[in-house]
Tab-separated table of C-alpha atoms in Angstrom:
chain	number	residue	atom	x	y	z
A	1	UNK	CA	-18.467	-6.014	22.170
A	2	UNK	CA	-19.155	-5.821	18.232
A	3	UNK	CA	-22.862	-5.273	18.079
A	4	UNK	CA	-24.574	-2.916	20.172
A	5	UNK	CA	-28.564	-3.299	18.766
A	6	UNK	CA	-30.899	-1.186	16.852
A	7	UNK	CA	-30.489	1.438	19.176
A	8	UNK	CA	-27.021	1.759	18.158
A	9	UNK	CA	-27.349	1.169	14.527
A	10	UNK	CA	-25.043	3.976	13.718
A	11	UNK	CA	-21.909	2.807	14.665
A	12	UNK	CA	-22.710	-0.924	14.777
A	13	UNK	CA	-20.829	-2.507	11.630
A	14	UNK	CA	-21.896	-4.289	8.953
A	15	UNK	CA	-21.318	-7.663	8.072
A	16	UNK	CA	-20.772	-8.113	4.629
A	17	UNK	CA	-19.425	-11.469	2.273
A	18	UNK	CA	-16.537	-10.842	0.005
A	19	UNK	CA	-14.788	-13.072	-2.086
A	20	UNK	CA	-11.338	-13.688	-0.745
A	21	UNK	CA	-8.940	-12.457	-3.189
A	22	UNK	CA	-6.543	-15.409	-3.309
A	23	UNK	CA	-9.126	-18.248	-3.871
A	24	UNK	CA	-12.669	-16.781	-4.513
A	25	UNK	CA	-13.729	-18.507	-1.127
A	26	UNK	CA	-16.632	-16.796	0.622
A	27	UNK	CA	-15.520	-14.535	3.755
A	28	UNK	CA	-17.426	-12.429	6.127
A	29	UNK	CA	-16.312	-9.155	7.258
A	30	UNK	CA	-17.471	-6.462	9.767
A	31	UNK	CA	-17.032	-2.661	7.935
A	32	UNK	CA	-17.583	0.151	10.346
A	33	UNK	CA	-20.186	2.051	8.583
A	34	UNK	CA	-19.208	5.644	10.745
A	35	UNK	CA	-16.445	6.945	12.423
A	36	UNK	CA	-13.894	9.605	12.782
A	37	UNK	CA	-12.227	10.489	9.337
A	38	UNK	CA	-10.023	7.083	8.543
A	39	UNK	CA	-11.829	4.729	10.782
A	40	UNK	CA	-15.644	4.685	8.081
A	41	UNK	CA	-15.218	1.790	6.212
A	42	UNK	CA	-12.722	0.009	7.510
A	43	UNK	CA	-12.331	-3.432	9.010
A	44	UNK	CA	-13.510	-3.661	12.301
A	45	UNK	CA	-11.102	-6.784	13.338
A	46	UNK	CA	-8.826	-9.049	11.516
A	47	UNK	CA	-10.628	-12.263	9.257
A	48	UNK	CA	-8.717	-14.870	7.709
A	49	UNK	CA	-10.136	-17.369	4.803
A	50	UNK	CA	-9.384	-21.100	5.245
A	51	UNK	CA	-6.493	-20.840	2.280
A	52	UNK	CA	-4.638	-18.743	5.095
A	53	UNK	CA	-5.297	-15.029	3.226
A	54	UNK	CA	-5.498	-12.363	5.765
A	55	UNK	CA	-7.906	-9.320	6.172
A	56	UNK	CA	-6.226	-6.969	8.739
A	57	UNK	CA	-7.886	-5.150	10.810
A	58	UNK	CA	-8.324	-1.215	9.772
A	59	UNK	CA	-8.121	-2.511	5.894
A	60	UNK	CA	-10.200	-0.216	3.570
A	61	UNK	CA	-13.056	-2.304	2.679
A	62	UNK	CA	-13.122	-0.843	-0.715
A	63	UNK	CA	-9.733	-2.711	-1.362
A	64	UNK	CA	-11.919	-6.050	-1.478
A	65	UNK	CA	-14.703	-4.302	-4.000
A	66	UNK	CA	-17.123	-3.535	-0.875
A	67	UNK	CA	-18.993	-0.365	-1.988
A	68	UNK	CA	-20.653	1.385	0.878
């Protein structure tokens, strides 16, 4: 389950858009906003953009200019 509800805001992700890197497309991602040391901020679960770029799962979201 990816959402859990307000009640659970703190470790529910958040879904941000990002340009995809290889052709500017817009892509949405899930970043885990807590977690143990490594996990904040990463990709919650592997996105691909139509033009076949991947976003793997456990990516930095910071390595696609997502500031949190």
């Amino acid at each position: 389950m990816l959402l859990d509800g307000c009640q659970e805001g703190k470790h529910t992700p958040k879904l941000v858009e990002v340009p995809c890197p290889r052709c500017g497309a817009m892509v949405e991602l899930f970043v885990r906003m807590n977690g143990p040391h490594g996990e904040a901020g990463t990709l919650v679960q592997e996105e691909r953009c139509a033009c076949g770029f991947v976003f793997p799962a456990g990516s930095f979201a910071e390595e696609y200019g997502i500031g949190l």
